[in-house]
mmCIF file of C-alpha atoms and ligand atoms in Angstrom:
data_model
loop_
_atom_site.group_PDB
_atom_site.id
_atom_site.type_symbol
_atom_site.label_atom_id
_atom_site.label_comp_id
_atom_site.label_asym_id
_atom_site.label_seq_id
_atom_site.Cartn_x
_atom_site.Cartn_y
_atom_site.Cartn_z
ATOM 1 C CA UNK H 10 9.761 11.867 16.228
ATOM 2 C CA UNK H 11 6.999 13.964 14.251
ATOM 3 C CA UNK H 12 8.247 17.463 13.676
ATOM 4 C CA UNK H 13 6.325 20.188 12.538
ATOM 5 C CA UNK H 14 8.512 20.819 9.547
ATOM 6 C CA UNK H 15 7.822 17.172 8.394
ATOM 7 C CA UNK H 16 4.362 17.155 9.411
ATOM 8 C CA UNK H 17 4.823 20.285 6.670
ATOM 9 C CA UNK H 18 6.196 18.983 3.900
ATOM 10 C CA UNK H 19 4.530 15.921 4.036
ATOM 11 C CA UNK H 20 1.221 17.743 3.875
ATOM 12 C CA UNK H 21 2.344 19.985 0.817
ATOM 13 C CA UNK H 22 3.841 16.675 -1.330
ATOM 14 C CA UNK H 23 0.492 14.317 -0.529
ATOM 15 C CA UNK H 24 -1.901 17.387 -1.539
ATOM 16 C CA UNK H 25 -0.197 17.614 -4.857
ATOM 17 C CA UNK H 26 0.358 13.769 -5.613
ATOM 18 C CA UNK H 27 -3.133 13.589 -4.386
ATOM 19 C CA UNK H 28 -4.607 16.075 -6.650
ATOM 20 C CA UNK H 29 -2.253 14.599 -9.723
ATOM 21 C CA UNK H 30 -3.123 11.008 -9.084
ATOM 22 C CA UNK H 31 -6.862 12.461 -9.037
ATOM 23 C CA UNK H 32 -7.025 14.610 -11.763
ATOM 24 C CA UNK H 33 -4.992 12.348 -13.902
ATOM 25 C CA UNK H 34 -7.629 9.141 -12.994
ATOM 26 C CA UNK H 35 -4.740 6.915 -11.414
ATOM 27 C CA UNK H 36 -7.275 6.722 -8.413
ATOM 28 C CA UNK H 37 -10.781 7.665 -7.843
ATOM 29 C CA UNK H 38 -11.999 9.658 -5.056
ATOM 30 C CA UNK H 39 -12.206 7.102 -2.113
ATOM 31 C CA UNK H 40 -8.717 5.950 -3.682
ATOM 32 C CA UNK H 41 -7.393 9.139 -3.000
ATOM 33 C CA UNK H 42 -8.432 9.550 0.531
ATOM 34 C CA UNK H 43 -7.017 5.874 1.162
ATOM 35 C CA UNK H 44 -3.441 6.247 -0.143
ATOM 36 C CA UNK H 45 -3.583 9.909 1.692
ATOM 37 C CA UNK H 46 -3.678 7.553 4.530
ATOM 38 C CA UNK H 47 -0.770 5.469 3.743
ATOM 39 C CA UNK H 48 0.856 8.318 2.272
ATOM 40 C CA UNK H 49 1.010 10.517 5.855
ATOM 41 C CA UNK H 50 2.169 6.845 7.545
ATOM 42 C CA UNK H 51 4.847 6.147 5.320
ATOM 43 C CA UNK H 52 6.214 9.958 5.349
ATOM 44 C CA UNK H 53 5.475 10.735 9.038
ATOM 45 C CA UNK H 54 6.656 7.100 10.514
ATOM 46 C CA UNK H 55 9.248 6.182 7.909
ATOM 47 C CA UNK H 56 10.157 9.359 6.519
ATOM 48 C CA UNK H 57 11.123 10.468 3.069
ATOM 49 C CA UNK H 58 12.674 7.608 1.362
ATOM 50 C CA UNK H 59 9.898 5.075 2.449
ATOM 51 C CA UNK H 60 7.392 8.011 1.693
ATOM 52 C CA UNK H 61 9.634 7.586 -2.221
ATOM 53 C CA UNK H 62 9.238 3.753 -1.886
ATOM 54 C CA UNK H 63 5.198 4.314 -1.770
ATOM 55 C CA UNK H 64 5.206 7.077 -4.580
ATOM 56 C CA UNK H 65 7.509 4.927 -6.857
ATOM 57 C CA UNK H 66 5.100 2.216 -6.241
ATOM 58 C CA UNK H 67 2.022 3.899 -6.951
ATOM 59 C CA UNK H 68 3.592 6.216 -9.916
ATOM 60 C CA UNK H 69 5.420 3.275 -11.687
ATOM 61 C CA UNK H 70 1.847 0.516 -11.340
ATOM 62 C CA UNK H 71 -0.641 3.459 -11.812
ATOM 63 C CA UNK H 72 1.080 4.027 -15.101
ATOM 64 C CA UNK H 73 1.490 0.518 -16.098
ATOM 65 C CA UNK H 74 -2.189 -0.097 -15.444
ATOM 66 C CA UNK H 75 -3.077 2.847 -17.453
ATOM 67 C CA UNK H 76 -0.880 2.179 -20.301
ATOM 68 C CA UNK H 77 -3.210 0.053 -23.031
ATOM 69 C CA UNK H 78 -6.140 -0.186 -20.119
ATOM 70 C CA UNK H 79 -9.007 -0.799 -22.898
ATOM 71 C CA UNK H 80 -6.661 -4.409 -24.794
ATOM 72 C CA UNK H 81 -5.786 -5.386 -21.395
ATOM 73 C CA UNK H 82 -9.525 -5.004 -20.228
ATOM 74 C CA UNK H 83 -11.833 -4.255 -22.591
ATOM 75 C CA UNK H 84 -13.862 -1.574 -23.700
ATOM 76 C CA UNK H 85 -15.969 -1.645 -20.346
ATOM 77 C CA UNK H 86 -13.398 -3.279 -17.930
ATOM 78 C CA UNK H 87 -12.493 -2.083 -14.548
ATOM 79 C CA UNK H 88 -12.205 1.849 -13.600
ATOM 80 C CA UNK H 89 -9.754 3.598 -12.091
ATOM 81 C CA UNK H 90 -8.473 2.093 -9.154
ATOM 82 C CA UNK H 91 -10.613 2.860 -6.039
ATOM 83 C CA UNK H 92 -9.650 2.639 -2.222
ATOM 84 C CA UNK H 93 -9.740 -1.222 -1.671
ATOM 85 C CA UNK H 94 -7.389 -1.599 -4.330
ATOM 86 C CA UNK H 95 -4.827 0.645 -2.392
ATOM 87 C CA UNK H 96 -5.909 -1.100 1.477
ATOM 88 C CA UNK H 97 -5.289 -4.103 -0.311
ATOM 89 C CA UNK H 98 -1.680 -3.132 -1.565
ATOM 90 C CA UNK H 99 -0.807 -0.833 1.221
ATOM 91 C CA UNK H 100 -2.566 -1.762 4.448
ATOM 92 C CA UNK H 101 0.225 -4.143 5.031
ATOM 93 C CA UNK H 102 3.203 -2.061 5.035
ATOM 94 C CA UNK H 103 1.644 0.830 6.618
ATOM 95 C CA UNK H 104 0.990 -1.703 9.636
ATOM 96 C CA UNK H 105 4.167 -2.621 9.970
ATOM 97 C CA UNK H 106 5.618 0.412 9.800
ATOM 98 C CA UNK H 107 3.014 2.019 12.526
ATOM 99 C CA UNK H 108 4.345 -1.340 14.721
ATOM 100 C CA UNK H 109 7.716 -0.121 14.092
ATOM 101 C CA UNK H 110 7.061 3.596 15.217
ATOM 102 C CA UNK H 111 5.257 2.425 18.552
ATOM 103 C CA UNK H 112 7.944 0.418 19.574
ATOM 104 C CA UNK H 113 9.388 3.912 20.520
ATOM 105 C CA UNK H 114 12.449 3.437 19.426
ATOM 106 C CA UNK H 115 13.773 2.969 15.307
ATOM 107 C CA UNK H 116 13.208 -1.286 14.534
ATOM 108 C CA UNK H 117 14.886 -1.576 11.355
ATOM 109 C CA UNK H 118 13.104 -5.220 10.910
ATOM 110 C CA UNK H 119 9.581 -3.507 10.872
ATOM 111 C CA UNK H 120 11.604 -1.309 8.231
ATOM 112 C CA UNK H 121 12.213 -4.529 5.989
ATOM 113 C CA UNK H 122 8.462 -5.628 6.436
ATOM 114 C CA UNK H 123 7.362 -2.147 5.003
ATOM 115 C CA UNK H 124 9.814 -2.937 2.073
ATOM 116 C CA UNK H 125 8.923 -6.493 1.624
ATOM 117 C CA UNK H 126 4.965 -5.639 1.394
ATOM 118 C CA UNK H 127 5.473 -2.668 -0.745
ATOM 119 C CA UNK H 128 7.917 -5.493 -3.005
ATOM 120 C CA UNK H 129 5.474 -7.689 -2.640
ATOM 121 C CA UNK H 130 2.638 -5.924 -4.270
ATOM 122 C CA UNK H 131 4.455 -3.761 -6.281
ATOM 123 C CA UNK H 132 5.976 -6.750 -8.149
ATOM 124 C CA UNK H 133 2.491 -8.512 -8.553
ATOM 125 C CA UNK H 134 0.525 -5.395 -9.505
ATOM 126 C CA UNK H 135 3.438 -5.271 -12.717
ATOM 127 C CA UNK H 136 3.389 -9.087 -13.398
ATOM 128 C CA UNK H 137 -0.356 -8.579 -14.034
ATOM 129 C CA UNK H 138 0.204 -5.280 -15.881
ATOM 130 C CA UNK H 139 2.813 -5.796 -17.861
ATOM 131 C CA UNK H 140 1.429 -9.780 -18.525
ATOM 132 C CA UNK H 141 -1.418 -8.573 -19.761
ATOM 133 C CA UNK H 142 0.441 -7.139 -22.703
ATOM 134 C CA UNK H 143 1.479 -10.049 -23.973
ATOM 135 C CA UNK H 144 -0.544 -11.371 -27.069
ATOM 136 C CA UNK H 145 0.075 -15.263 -26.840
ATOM 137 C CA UNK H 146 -1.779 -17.197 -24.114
ATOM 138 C CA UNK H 147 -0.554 -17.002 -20.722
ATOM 139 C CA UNK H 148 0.332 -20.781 -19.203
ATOM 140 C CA UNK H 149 -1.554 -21.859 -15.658
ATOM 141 C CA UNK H 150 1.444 -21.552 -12.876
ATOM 142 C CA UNK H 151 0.640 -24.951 -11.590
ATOM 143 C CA UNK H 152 -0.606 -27.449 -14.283
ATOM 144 C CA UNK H 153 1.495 -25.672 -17.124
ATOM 145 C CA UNK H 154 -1.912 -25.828 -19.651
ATOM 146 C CA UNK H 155 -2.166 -22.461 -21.716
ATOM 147 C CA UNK H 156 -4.988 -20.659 -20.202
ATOM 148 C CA UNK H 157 -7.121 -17.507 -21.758
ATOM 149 C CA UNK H 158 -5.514 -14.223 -20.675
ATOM 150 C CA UNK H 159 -6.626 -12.573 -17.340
ATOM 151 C CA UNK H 160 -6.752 -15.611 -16.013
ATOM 152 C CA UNK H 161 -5.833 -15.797 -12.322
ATOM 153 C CA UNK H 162 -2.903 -17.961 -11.696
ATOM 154 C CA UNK H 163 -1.714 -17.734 -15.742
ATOM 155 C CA UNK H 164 1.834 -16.312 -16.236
ATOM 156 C CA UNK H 165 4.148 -15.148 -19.117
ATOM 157 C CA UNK H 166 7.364 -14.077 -19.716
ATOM 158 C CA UNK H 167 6.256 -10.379 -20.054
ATOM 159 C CA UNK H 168 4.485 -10.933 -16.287
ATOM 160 C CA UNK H 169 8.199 -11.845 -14.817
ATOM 161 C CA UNK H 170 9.668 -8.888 -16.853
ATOM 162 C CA UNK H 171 7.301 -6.814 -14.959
ATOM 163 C CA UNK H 172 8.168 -7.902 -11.690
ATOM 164 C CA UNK H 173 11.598 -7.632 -12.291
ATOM 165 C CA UNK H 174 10.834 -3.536 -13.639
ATOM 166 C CA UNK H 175 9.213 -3.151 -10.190
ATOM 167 C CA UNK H 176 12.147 -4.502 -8.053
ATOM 168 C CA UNK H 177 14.337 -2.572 -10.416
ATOM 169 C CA UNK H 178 12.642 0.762 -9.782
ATOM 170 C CA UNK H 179 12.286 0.255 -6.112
ATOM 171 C CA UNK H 180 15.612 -0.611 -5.845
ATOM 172 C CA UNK H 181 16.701 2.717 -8.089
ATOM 173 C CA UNK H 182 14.315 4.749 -5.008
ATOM 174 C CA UNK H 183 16.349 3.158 -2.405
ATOM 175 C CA UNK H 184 19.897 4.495 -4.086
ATOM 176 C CA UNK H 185 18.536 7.846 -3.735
ATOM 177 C CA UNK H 186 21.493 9.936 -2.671
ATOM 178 C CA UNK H 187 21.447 9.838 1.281
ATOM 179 C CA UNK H 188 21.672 13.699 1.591
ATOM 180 C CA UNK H 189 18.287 14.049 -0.174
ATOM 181 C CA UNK H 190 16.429 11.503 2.352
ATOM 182 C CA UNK H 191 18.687 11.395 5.315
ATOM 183 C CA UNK H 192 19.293 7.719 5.517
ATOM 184 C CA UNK H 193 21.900 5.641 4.375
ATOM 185 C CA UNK H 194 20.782 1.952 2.471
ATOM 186 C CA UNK H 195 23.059 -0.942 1.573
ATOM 187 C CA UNK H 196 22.838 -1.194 -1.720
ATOM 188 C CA UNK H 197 23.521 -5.575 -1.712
ATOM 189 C CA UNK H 198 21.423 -5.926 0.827
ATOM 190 C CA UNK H 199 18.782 -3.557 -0.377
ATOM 191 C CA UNK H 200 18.685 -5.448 -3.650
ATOM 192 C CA UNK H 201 18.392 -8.828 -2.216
ATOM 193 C CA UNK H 202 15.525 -7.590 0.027
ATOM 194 C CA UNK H 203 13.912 -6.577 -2.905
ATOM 195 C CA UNK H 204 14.231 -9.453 -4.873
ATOM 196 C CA UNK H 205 13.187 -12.202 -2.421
ATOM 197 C CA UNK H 206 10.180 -10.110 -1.000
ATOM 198 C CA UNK H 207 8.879 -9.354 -4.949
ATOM 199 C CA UNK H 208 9.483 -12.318 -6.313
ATOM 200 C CA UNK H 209 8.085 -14.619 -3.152
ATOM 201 C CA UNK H 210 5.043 -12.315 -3.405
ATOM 202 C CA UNK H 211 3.978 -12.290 -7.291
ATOM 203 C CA UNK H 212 4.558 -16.447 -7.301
ATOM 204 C CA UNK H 213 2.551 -16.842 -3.866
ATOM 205 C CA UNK H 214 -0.357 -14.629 -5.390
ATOM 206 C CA UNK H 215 0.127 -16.806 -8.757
ATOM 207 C CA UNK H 216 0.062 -19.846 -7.551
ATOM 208 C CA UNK H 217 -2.633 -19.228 -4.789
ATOM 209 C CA UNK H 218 -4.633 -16.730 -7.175
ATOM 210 C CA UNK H 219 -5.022 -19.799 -9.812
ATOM 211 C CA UNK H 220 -5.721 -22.620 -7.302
ATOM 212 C CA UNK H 221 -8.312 -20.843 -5.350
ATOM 213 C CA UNK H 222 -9.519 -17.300 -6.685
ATOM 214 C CA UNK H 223 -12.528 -16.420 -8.212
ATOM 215 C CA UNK H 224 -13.279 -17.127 -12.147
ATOM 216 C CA UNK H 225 -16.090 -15.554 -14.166
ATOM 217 C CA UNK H 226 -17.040 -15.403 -17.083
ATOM 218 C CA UNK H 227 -18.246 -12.588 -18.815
ATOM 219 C CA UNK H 228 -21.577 -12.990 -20.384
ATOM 220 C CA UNK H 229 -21.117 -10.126 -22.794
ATOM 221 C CA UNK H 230 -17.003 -10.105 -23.898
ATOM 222 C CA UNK H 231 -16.609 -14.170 -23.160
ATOM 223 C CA UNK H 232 -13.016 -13.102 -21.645
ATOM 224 C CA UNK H 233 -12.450 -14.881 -18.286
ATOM 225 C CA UNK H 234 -11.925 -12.414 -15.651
ATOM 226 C CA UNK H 235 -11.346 -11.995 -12.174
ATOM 227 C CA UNK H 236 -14.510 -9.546 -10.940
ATOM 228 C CA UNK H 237 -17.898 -10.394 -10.800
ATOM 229 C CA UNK H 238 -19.277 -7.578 -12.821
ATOM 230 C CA UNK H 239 -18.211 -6.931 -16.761
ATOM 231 C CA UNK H 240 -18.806 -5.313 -19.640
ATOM 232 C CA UNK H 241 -21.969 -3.966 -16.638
ATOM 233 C CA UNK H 242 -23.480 -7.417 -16.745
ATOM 234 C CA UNK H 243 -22.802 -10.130 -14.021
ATOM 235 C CA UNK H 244 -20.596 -12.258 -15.045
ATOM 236 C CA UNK H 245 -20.894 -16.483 -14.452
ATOM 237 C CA UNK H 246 -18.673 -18.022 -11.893
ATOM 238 C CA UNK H 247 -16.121 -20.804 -13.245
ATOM 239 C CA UNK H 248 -13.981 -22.046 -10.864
ATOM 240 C CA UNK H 249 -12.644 -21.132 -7.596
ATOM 241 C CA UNK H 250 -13.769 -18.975 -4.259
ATOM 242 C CA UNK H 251 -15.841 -16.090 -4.768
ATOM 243 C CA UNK H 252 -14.887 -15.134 -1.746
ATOM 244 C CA UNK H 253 -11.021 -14.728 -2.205
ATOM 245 C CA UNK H 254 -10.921 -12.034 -4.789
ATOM 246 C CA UNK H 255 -8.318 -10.564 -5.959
ATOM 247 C CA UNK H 256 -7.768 -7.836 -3.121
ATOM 248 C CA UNK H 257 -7.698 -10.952 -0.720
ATOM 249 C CA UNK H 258 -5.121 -12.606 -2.162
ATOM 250 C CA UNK H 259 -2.903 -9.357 -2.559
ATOM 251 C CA UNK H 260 -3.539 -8.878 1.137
ATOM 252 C CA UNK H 261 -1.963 -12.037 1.496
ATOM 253 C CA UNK H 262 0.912 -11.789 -0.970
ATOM 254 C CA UNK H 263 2.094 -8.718 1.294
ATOM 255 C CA UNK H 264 1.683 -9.872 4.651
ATOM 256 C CA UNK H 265 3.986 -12.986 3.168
ATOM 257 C CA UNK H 266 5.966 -9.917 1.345
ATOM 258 C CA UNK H 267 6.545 -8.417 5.262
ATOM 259 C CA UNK H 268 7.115 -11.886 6.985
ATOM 260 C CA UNK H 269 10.317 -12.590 4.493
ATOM 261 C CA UNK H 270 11.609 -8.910 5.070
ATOM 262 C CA UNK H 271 11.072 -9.570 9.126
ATOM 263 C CA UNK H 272 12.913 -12.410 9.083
ATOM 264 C CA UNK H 273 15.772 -11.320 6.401
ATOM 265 C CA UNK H 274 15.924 -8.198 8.835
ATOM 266 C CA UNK H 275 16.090 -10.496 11.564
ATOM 267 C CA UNK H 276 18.790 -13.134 10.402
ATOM 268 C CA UNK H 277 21.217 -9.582 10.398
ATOM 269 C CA UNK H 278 20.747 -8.119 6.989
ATOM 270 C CA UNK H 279 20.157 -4.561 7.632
ATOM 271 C CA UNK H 280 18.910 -2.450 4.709
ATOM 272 C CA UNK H 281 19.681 0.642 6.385
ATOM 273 C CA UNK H 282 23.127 1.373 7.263
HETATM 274 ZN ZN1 LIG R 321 -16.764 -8.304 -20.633
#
Protein backbone atom coordinates (compact mmCIF):
# COMPACT_ATOMS: atom_id res chain seq x y z
CA UNK A 1 0.00 0.00 0.00
CA UNK A 2 0.92 3.70 -1.18
CA UNK A 3 1.07 5.98 1.80
CA UNK A 4 1.24 9.50 1.72
CA UNK A 5 4.44 9.65 3.68
CA UNK A 6 6.10 7.42 0.96
CA UNK A 7 4.41 8.99 -1.82
CA UNK A 8 6.54 11.99 0.18
CA UNK A 9 9.73 10.98 0.38
CA UNK A 10 9.84 9.39 -2.73
CA UNK A 11 8.96 12.66 -4.40
CA UNK A 12 11.70 14.69 -2.39
CA UNK A 13 14.70 11.84 -3.20
CA UNK A 14 13.69 11.53 -7.23
CA UNK A 15 13.58 15.54 -7.50
CA UNK A 16 17.07 15.72 -6.18
CA UNK A 17 18.64 12.56 -7.98
CA UNK A 18 16.78 13.96 -10.86
CA UNK A 19 18.17 17.35 -10.78
CA UNK A 20 21.89 15.76 -9.89
CA UNK A 21 21.78 13.18 -12.62
CA UNK A 22 20.68 16.34 -14.84
CA UNK A 23 22.85 18.89 -13.92
CA UNK A 24 25.76 16.58 -13.68
CA UNK A 25 24.95 15.18 -17.62
CA UNK A 26 24.46 11.43 -16.43
CA UNK A 27 21.09 11.81 -18.42
CA UNK A 28 19.64 14.29 -20.72
CA UNK A 29 16.33 15.76 -20.40
CA UNK A 30 13.96 13.03 -21.84
CA UNK A 31 16.40 10.67 -19.75
CA UNK A 32 15.41 12.31 -16.80
CA UNK A 33 11.73 12.23 -17.19
CA UNK A 34 12.12 8.36 -18.10
CA UNK A 35 14.04 7.10 -15.04
CA UNK A 36 11.56 9.59 -12.95
CA UNK A 37 9.26 6.98 -14.19
CA UNK A 38 11.02 3.98 -13.06
CA UNK A 39 12.22 5.78 -10.19
CA UNK A 40 8.40 6.47 -8.58
CA UNK A 41 7.72 2.45 -9.63
CA UNK A 42 10.54 1.07 -7.98
CA UNK A 43 10.07 3.37 -4.68
CA UNK A 44 6.23 3.37 -4.61
CA UNK A 45 5.75 -0.57 -5.63
CA UNK A 46 8.96 -1.98 -4.19
CA UNK A 47 9.88 0.45 -1.72
CA UNK A 48 13.18 1.77 -0.51
CA UNK A 49 15.68 -0.88 -0.99
CA UNK A 50 14.55 -1.71 -4.64
CA UNK A 51 14.19 2.19 -5.06
CA UNK A 52 18.49 1.72 -3.71
CA UNK A 53 18.82 -1.22 -6.21
CA UNK A 54 17.76 1.37 -9.18
CA UNK A 55 19.93 4.34 -7.77
CA UNK A 56 23.01 2.01 -7.26
CA UNK A 57 22.43 0.97 -10.74
CA UNK A 58 22.16 4.16 -12.34
CA UNK A 59 24.89 5.98 -9.92
CA UNK A 60 27.52 3.14 -10.22
CA UNK A 61 26.98 2.76 -14.70
CA UNK A 62 26.35 6.58 -15.08
CA UNK A 63 29.76 7.01 -13.55
CA UNK A 64 31.47 4.26 -15.29
CA UNK A 65 30.20 5.57 -18.61
CA UNK A 66 31.38 8.95 -17.78
CA UNK A 67 34.69 8.02 -16.54
CA UNK A 68 37.24 8.32 -19.83
CA UNK A 69 33.88 8.90 -22.18
CA UNK A 70 36.07 10.72 -25.05
CA UNK A 71 39.06 7.10 -25.32
CA UNK A 72 36.17 4.91 -24.95
CA UNK A 73 34.20 6.91 -27.71
CA UNK A 74 35.85 9.39 -29.32
CA UNK A 75 35.98 12.92 -29.52
CA UNK A 76 32.34 13.08 -31.07
CA UNK A 77 30.87 9.73 -29.75
CA UNK A 78 27.58 9.27 -28.11
CA UNK A 79 25.98 11.99 -25.57
CA UNK A 80 24.71 11.66 -22.47
CA UNK A 81 22.44 8.96 -22.10
CA UNK A 82 18.86 9.87 -23.21
CA UNK A 83 15.44 8.12 -22.31
CA UNK A 84 15.63 4.94 -24.56
CA UNK A 85 18.74 4.11 -23.02
CA UNK A 86 16.98 3.99 -19.52
CA UNK A 87 13.38 2.12 -21.16
CA UNK A 88 15.80 -0.12 -22.48
CA UNK A 89 17.56 -0.94 -19.06
CA UNK A 90 14.63 -0.34 -16.85
CA UNK A 91 11.35 -1.02 -18.62
CA UNK A 92 11.82 -4.58 -17.66
CA UNK A 93 12.04 -4.52 -14.03
CA UNK A 94 9.65 -1.81 -13.56
CA UNK A 95 7.10 -4.31 -15.35
CA UNK A 96 7.61 -6.84 -13.25
CA UNK A 97 7.50 -5.15 -10.34
CA UNK A 98 4.03 -3.22 -11.38
CA UNK A 99 2.84 -7.21 -12.08
CA UNK A 100 3.91 -7.88 -8.66
CA UNK A 101 1.99 -4.87 -7.00
CA UNK A 102 -1.36 -5.75 -8.94
CA UNK A 103 -1.40 -9.08 -7.82
CA UNK A 104 -2.68 -7.32 -4.59
CA UNK A 105 -0.90 -9.05 -2.42
CA UNK A 106 3.41 -9.00 -1.87
CA UNK A 107 4.85 -11.88 -4.81
CA UNK A 108 8.30 -12.14 -3.80
CA UNK A 109 9.06 -13.97 -7.37
CA UNK A 110 8.04 -10.70 -9.28
CA UNK A 111 10.57 -9.30 -6.53
CA UNK A 112 13.46 -11.58 -8.02
CA UNK A 113 12.47 -10.57 -11.68
CA UNK A 114 12.95 -6.81 -10.68
CA UNK A 115 16.42 -7.95 -9.31
CA UNK A 116 17.34 -10.19 -12.11
CA UNK A 117 16.58 -7.32 -14.87
CA UNK A 118 18.17 -4.63 -12.89
CA UNK A 119 21.38 -7.58 -12.65
CA UNK A 120 20.95 -8.12 -15.88
CA UNK A 121 21.59 -4.74 -17.29
CA UNK A 122 23.48 -3.44 -14.69
CA UNK A 123 26.16 -6.13 -15.28
CA UNK A 124 26.16 -5.55 -19.16
CA UNK A 125 26.07 -1.75 -19.04
CA UNK A 126 29.73 -2.33 -16.79
CA UNK A 127 31.10 -5.16 -19.06
CA UNK A 128 30.84 -2.57 -21.87
CA UNK A 129 32.10 0.27 -19.64
CA UNK A 130 34.64 -1.00 -17.93
CA UNK A 131 35.75 -3.25 -21.38
CA UNK A 132 36.12 -0.42 -23.10
CA UNK A 133 39.05 0.53 -20.94
CA UNK A 134 41.04 -2.00 -21.84
CA UNK A 135 43.84 -1.12 -24.44
CA UNK A 136 44.49 -4.62 -26.15
CA UNK A 137 41.86 -5.91 -28.60
CA UNK A 138 38.83 -7.35 -27.27
CA UNK A 139 38.27 -11.25 -28.61
CA UNK A 140 34.69 -12.07 -30.55
CA UNK A 141 32.58 -14.20 -27.75
CA UNK A 142 31.83 -16.84 -30.27
CA UNK A 143 34.63 -17.42 -32.88
CA UNK A 144 37.45 -16.35 -30.33
CA UNK A 145 39.20 -13.95 -33.36
CA UNK A 146 40.49 -10.56 -31.77
CA UNK A 147 38.11 -8.03 -32.96
CA UNK A 148 38.56 -3.94 -33.00
CA UNK A 149 37.22 -2.48 -29.74
CA UNK A 150 33.48 -1.48 -29.49
CA UNK A 151 32.76 -4.20 -31.25
CA UNK A 152 29.44 -5.86 -30.37
CA UNK A 153 29.86 -9.33 -29.17
CA UNK A 154 33.95 -8.67 -28.32
CA UNK A 155 34.88 -9.31 -24.64
CA UNK A 156 37.91 -8.83 -22.26
CA UNK A 157 38.94 -9.54 -19.06
CA UNK A 158 38.33 -5.90 -17.87
CA UNK A 159 34.46 -6.43 -19.40
CA UNK A 160 33.99 -9.55 -16.79
CA UNK A 161 35.68 -7.42 -14.03
CA UNK A 162 32.98 -5.02 -14.66
CA UNK A 163 30.23 -7.25 -14.37
CA UNK A 164 31.47 -8.71 -11.44
CA UNK A 165 31.82 -4.66 -9.81
CA UNK A 166 28.10 -4.43 -10.70
CA UNK A 167 26.92 -7.67 -8.94
CA UNK A 168 29.27 -6.66 -6.19
CA UNK A 169 27.67 -3.26 -5.63
CA UNK A 170 24.17 -4.48 -5.98
CA UNK A 171 24.77 -7.03 -3.74
CA UNK A 172 26.52 -4.35 -1.09
CA UNK A 173 22.68 -2.29 -1.68
CA UNK A 174 20.91 -5.37 -0.76
CA UNK A 175 23.00 -5.74 2.80
CA UNK A 176 21.74 -2.44 3.62
CA UNK A 177 20.93 -2.65 7.30
CA UNK A 178 17.15 -3.79 7.46
CA UNK A 179 16.16 -0.91 9.87
CA UNK A 180 17.09 1.67 7.19
CA UNK A 181 14.77 -0.06 4.37
CA UNK A 182 12.41 -2.17 6.34
CA UNK A 183 13.04 -5.48 4.75
CA UNK A 184 15.08 -8.23 5.62
CA UNK A 185 17.38 -10.05 2.48
CA UNK A 186 19.26 -13.33 2.63
CA UNK A 187 22.42 -12.51 2.10
CA UNK A 188 23.39 -16.37 0.15
CA UNK A 189 20.59 -16.23 -1.61
CA UNK A 190 20.75 -12.59 -2.49
CA UNK A 191 24.23 -13.15 -3.85
CA UNK A 192 23.44 -16.08 -5.94
CA UNK A 193 20.45 -14.17 -7.43
CA UNK A 194 22.74 -11.69 -8.36
CA UNK A 195 25.24 -13.61 -9.86
CA UNK A 196 23.20 -15.92 -12.14
CA UNK A 197 20.81 -13.03 -13.31
CA UNK A 198 24.19 -10.64 -14.19
CA UNK A 199 26.19 -12.95 -15.48
CA UNK A 200 23.30 -14.91 -17.74
CA UNK A 201 22.48 -11.37 -18.92
CA UNK A 202 25.98 -9.71 -20.03
CA UNK A 203 26.90 -13.33 -21.93
CA UNK A 204 23.27 -13.51 -23.58
CA UNK A 205 23.70 -9.77 -24.79
CA UNK A 206 27.45 -10.84 -25.85
CA UNK A 207 26.86 -13.56 -27.57
CA UNK A 208 23.53 -12.38 -29.24
CA UNK A 209 24.93 -8.66 -29.60
CA UNK A 210 27.97 -10.17 -31.84
CA UNK A 211 25.95 -12.74 -33.87
CA UNK A 212 23.20 -10.47 -34.85
CA UNK A 213 23.56 -6.63 -33.89
CA UNK A 214 24.23 -3.89 -35.95
CA UNK A 215 27.99 -2.97 -37.21
CA UNK A 216 29.04 0.35 -38.74
CA UNK A 217 31.61 1.78 -39.61
CA UNK A 218 32.49 5.15 -39.10
CA UNK A 219 33.38 7.05 -42.15
CA UNK A 220 35.24 9.75 -40.29
CA UNK A 221 37.15 7.86 -36.98
CA UNK A 222 37.30 4.20 -38.93
CA UNK A 223 36.38 2.71 -35.29
CA UNK A 224 33.62 0.06 -35.63
CA UNK A 225 30.73 1.03 -33.63
CA UNK A 226 27.43 0.09 -32.70
CA UNK A 227 25.13 3.41 -33.81
CA UNK A 228 24.45 4.51 -37.05
CA UNK A 229 25.57 8.05 -36.70
CA UNK A 230 29.44 9.08 -35.70
CA UNK A 231 31.77 11.48 -35.44
CA UNK A 232 27.98 13.43 -37.07
CA UNK A 233 28.43 11.51 -40.29
CA UNK A 234 26.47 8.24 -41.12
CA UNK A 235 28.32 5.64 -40.59
CA UNK A 236 28.50 2.27 -43.22
CA UNK A 237 26.79 -0.86 -42.12
CA UNK A 238 29.15 -4.08 -41.71
CA UNK A 239 27.55 -6.87 -40.52
CA UNK A 240 24.51 -7.76 -38.70
CA UNK A 241 20.67 -6.35 -38.17
CA UNK A 242 20.18 -2.79 -38.25
CA UNK A 243 17.29 -3.37 -36.73
CA UNK A 244 18.46 -5.00 -33.37
CA UNK A 245 20.44 -2.19 -31.91
CA UNK A 246 21.82 -2.10 -29.01
CA UNK A 247 18.69 -0.99 -26.82
CA UNK A 248 17.00 -4.18 -28.40
CA UNK A 249 19.23 -6.48 -27.33
CA UNK A 250 19.45 -4.97 -23.68
CA UNK A 251 15.68 -5.27 -23.69
CA UNK A 252 16.27 -8.73 -24.19
CA UNK A 253 19.18 -9.40 -21.85
CA UNK A 254 16.67 -8.20 -18.98
CA UNK A 255 13.58 -9.83 -19.77
CA UNK A 256 16.08 -13.14 -19.76
CA UNK A 257 17.65 -11.25 -16.50
CA UNK A 258 13.73 -11.44 -14.92
CA UNK A 259 12.85 -14.99 -16.33
CA UNK A 260 16.04 -16.59 -14.27
CA UNK A 261 15.05 -14.50 -11.07
CA UNK A 262 11.18 -15.86 -11.64
CA UNK A 263 12.14 -19.10 -11.76
CA UNK A 264 15.10 -19.03 -8.96
CA UNK A 265 12.20 -17.29 -6.90
CA UNK A 266 10.05 -19.96 -7.91
CA UNK A 267 12.23 -23.19 -7.28
CA UNK A 268 12.06 -21.66 -3.27
CA UNK A 269 14.96 -19.30 -3.03
CA UNK A 270 13.54 -16.33 -1.43
CA UNK A 271 15.68 -13.17 -1.43
CA UNK A 272 13.64 -11.58 1.07
CA UNK A 273 13.37 -13.08 4.37
ZN1 LIG B 1 33.72 8.27 -35.55
Amino acid sequence: MVTILLFIEASLVLLLSGTAAYLGRFLDLPGVIAALGVGYVSYLAGGRLFFLVLFAFLAVAGTATRYRYRQKYGEAGRAVRSWTNVVANGGVASAALLLGVNAGTYRPEFMAAFLGAISSAFADTMATEIGLLYNGSPRMITSLRRVAPGTPGGVTHYGFLGSLAAVAALWATLLIPSDLTGVRVDAVSALILLAATGFTGSLFDSVIGGLFQGRYRCTICRRVVEVKKHCGETSILVGGIPALNNDVVNVLATILGAAVGLVFALNGADVLT
